[in-house]
Amino acid sequence: MMNFIWSFLLLSGIFLSSFFGNLSGMTEALMDGAKEAVNLCVIMAAVVGLWSGIMEIGVESGVLSDFSKKIDPFLSWLFPNLPKDCKAREYIGANCAANILGLGWAATPAGLLAMEELKKLEGERKKQGNQNAVSDGTASNEMCTFLVLNISSLQLIPVNLIAYRSQYGSVNPSIILGPAILATAASSLAAIFFCKIMNRT
């Protein structure tokens, strides 16, 4: 469906530009858009690489492990079937910390690693003949809970959004702090409530 929508918009733009004799303006806009897209991709790759390295340092130094221990009661309540010595706990803790600080780029690598560890856990459960183990290609309760929690993403300091607002000339970039905290707190509470209900069924 999206292919048809984008094709329609593109063809409509070309037709209208030709009809009103403004093909040069359309060409200039296409070139500017392509240039900005390439620049954005390069910046994104650099930022993701930077935060991936920082997260790896945090894992190796034990900082993330310490943080995970501090929020362990919350993780145990939210993920009751997750083993205490599971590596996924550290990555889930790192993901939560990055999301709370508004560092979405830092949360992504930790989230991917957490999903990988949760997938390995399901493989081990299947080998052990655990009746609660899900079949291949099916997400476990822990995976679904983590995904929903990650999407809701409680943020105390939306660093990326403040940076974007500052870059594009906002008079007061940090004015969104209050609304952002309220909105993400509401979404996180709704996500936790939903997961706890669904895990009981």
Short mmCIF file of C-alpha atoms in Angstrom, two decimals:
data_model
loop_
_atom_site.label_atom_id
_atom_site.label_comp_id
_atom_site.label_asym_id
_atom_site.label_seq_id
_atom_site.Cartn_x
_atom_site.Cartn_y
_atom_site.Cartn_z
CA MET A 1 0.00 0.00 0.00
CA MET A 2 2.79 2.41 0.90
CA ASN A 3 4.39 1.82 -2.51
CA PHE A 4 1.21 3.07 -4.21
CA ILE A 5 1.00 6.11 -1.93
CA TRP A 6 4.62 7.14 -2.53
CA SER A 7 4.31 6.49 -6.27
CA PHE A 8 1.16 8.62 -6.40
CA LEU A 9 2.84 11.48 -4.53
CA LEU A 10 5.93 11.34 -6.74
CA LEU A 11 4.00 11.22 -10.01
CA SER A 12 1.64 13.96 -8.80
CA GLY A 13 4.61 16.18 -7.99
CA ILE A 14 6.17 15.63 -11.39
CA PHE A 15 2.86 16.25 -13.17
CA LEU A 16 2.06 19.44 -11.25
CA SER A 17 5.60 20.77 -11.65
CA SER A 18 5.38 20.20 -15.40
CA PHE A 19 1.89 21.70 -15.58
CA PHE A 20 2.91 24.89 -13.78
CA GLY A 21 6.30 25.07 -15.53
CA ASN A 22 8.39 24.63 -12.39
CA LEU A 23 10.49 21.59 -13.25
CA SER A 24 13.67 23.39 -12.24
CA GLY A 25 12.30 23.94 -8.73
CA MET A 26 11.30 20.29 -8.46
CA THR A 27 14.75 19.16 -9.60
CA GLU A 28 16.41 21.44 -7.06
CA ALA A 29 14.17 20.12 -4.29
CA LEU A 30 14.98 16.52 -5.25
CA MET A 31 18.72 17.20 -5.16
CA ASP A 32 18.49 19.01 -1.81
CA GLY A 33 16.41 16.19 -0.34
CA ALA A 34 18.83 13.54 -1.57
CA LYS A 35 21.78 15.46 -0.14
CA GLU A 36 20.10 15.87 3.24
CA ALA A 37 19.14 12.17 3.31
CA VAL A 38 22.74 11.09 2.66
CA ASN A 39 24.05 13.45 5.34
CA LEU A 40 21.47 12.15 7.81
CA CYS A 41 22.42 8.52 7.08
CA VAL A 42 26.11 9.28 7.65
CA ILE A 43 25.35 11.06 10.94
CA MET A 44 23.09 8.22 12.09
CA ALA A 45 25.75 5.61 11.30
CA ALA A 46 28.33 7.59 13.28
CA VAL A 47 26.02 8.06 16.28
CA VAL A 48 24.98 4.39 16.35
CA GLY A 49 28.64 3.33 16.15
CA LEU A 50 29.56 5.69 18.99
CA TRP A 51 26.81 4.53 21.35
CA SER A 52 27.38 0.87 20.48
CA GLY A 53 30.99 1.29 21.60
CA ILE A 54 29.96 3.10 24.77
CA MET A 55 27.47 0.36 25.61
CA GLU A 56 30.11 -2.31 25.05
CA ILE A 57 32.47 -0.46 27.40
CA GLY A 58 29.66 -0.32 29.96
CA VAL A 59 29.14 -4.06 29.68
CA GLU A 60 32.85 -4.91 29.96
CA SER A 61 33.46 -2.51 32.85
CA GLY A 62 30.54 -3.83 34.88
CA VAL A 63 28.68 -0.51 35.05
CA LEU A 64 25.63 -1.97 33.36
CA SER A 65 25.76 -4.98 35.64
CA ASP A 66 25.68 -2.68 38.69
CA PHE A 67 22.73 -0.75 37.27
CA SER A 68 20.89 -3.99 36.50
CA LYS A 69 21.37 -5.09 40.12
CA LYS A 70 19.81 -1.85 41.35
CA ILE A 71 16.70 -2.33 39.22
CA ASP A 72 16.69 -6.11 39.75
CA PRO A 73 13.52 -6.09 41.90
CA PHE A 74 11.66 -4.32 39.11
CA LEU A 75 13.03 -6.70 36.46
CA SER A 76 12.16 -9.73 38.61
CA TRP A 77 8.59 -8.47 38.95
CA LEU A 78 8.27 -7.64 35.27
CA PHE A 79 10.09 -10.77 34.03
CA PRO A 80 9.28 -13.44 36.65
CA ASN A 81 10.53 -16.34 34.49
CA LEU A 82 13.84 -14.72 33.55
CA PRO A 83 16.78 -16.47 35.29
CA LYS A 84 18.85 -14.36 37.68
CA ASP A 85 22.12 -15.13 35.88
CA CYS A 86 20.74 -14.42 32.40
CA LYS A 87 22.87 -12.00 30.37
CA ALA A 88 19.69 -10.46 29.01
CA ARG A 89 19.12 -8.77 32.38
CA GLU A 90 22.18 -6.54 31.88
CA TYR A 91 21.13 -5.56 28.39
CA ILE A 92 17.54 -4.90 29.46
CA GLY A 93 18.86 -2.71 32.28
CA ALA A 94 21.11 -0.84 29.84
CA ASN A 95 18.23 -0.35 27.44
CA CYS A 96 16.01 1.02 30.21
CA ALA A 97 18.75 3.39 31.40
CA ALA A 98 19.38 4.74 27.90
CA ASN A 99 15.67 5.22 27.26
CA ILE A 100 15.15 7.02 30.56
CA LEU A 101 17.96 9.43 29.69
CA GLY A 102 16.48 9.96 26.24
CA LEU A 103 19.43 8.36 24.44
CA GLY A 104 17.52 6.37 21.87
CA TRP A 105 20.65 5.60 19.86
CA ALA A 106 22.26 4.04 22.90
CA ALA A 107 19.15 2.01 23.70
CA THR A 108 18.99 0.34 20.29
CA PRO A 109 22.20 -1.76 20.49
CA ALA A 110 21.37 -2.90 24.03
CA GLY A 111 17.84 -3.78 22.95
CA LEU A 112 19.07 -5.89 20.04
CA LEU A 113 21.53 -7.72 22.30
CA ALA A 114 18.78 -8.33 24.85
CA MET A 115 16.58 -9.87 22.18
CA GLU A 116 19.43 -12.12 21.06
CA GLU A 117 19.96 -13.33 24.61
CA LEU A 118 16.24 -13.93 25.10
CA LYS A 119 16.21 -15.97 21.89
CA LYS A 120 19.15 -18.05 23.18
CA LEU A 121 17.25 -18.57 26.43
CA GLU A 122 14.28 -19.96 24.53
CA GLY A 123 16.61 -22.31 22.67
CA GLU A 124 17.99 -23.61 25.97
CA ARG A 125 14.48 -24.07 27.36
CA LYS A 126 13.51 -26.05 24.28
CA LYS A 127 16.55 -28.32 24.63
CA GLN A 128 15.68 -28.96 28.26
CA GLY A 129 12.15 -29.94 27.26
CA ASN A 130 10.51 -27.03 29.07
CA GLN A 131 6.78 -27.04 28.31
CA ASN A 132 6.67 -23.23 28.42
CA ALA A 133 9.26 -22.92 25.62
CA VAL A 134 7.88 -21.38 22.44
CA SER A 135 8.41 -22.81 18.97
CA ASP A 136 10.97 -21.42 16.54
CA GLY A 137 9.95 -18.09 15.05
CA THR A 138 7.56 -17.31 17.92
CA ALA A 139 8.28 -14.54 20.42
CA SER A 140 8.29 -15.51 24.09
CA ASN A 141 6.48 -13.64 26.85
CA GLU A 142 9.78 -12.04 27.88
CA MET A 143 10.43 -10.86 24.31
CA CYS A 144 6.95 -9.37 23.98
CA THR A 145 7.13 -7.70 27.38
CA PHE A 146 10.53 -6.20 26.64
CA LEU A 147 9.42 -4.99 23.21
CA VAL A 148 6.31 -3.29 24.57
CA LEU A 149 8.29 -1.72 27.42
CA ASN A 150 10.96 -0.53 24.99
CA ILE A 151 8.41 1.03 22.65
CA SER A 152 6.71 2.88 25.52
CA SER A 153 10.13 4.22 26.55
CA LEU A 154 9.94 6.34 29.72
CA GLN A 155 12.11 9.43 29.20
CA LEU A 156 13.19 11.91 31.86
CA ILE A 157 15.49 13.83 29.52
CA PRO A 158 14.64 13.58 25.79
CA VAL A 159 18.18 14.42 24.69
CA ASN A 160 17.69 13.72 20.98
CA LEU A 161 14.50 15.75 20.72
CA ILE A 162 16.05 18.70 22.55
CA ALA A 163 19.05 18.53 20.21
CA TYR A 164 16.80 18.49 17.13
CA ARG A 165 14.79 21.46 18.41
CA SER A 166 17.97 23.39 19.13
CA GLN A 167 19.40 22.58 15.70
CA TYR A 168 16.30 23.86 13.91
CA GLY A 169 16.17 27.16 15.79
CA SER A 170 13.78 26.60 18.70
CA VAL A 171 13.73 29.51 21.15
CA ASN A 172 13.39 27.21 24.16
CA PRO A 173 14.36 23.63 23.20
CA SER A 174 13.98 22.21 26.72
CA ILE A 175 10.40 23.42 27.22
CA ILE A 176 9.20 19.95 26.21
CA LEU A 177 10.66 18.31 29.33
CA GLY A 178 7.43 18.36 31.36
CA PRO A 179 5.08 17.14 28.61
CA ALA A 180 7.62 14.49 27.54
CA ILE A 181 7.88 13.07 31.07
CA LEU A 182 4.09 12.97 31.49
CA ALA A 183 3.48 11.40 28.08
CA THR A 184 6.17 8.74 28.38
CA ALA A 185 5.25 7.95 32.00
CA ALA A 186 1.65 7.37 30.93
CA SER A 187 2.70 5.18 28.00
CA SER A 188 5.11 3.16 30.18
CA LEU A 189 2.49 2.55 32.88
CA ALA A 190 -0.01 1.48 30.24
CA ALA A 191 2.58 -0.86 28.71
CA ILE A 192 3.42 -2.47 32.07
CA PHE A 193 -0.26 -2.86 32.95
CA PHE A 194 -0.98 -4.46 29.56
CA CYS A 195 1.97 -6.88 29.80
CA LYS A 196 1.08 -8.05 33.30
CA ILE A 197 -2.50 -8.75 32.23
CA MET A 198 -1.50 -10.56 29.03
CA ASN A 199 1.12 -12.68 30.80
CA ARG A 200 -1.57 -14.05 33.10
CA THR A 201 -3.66 -15.37 30.20
#
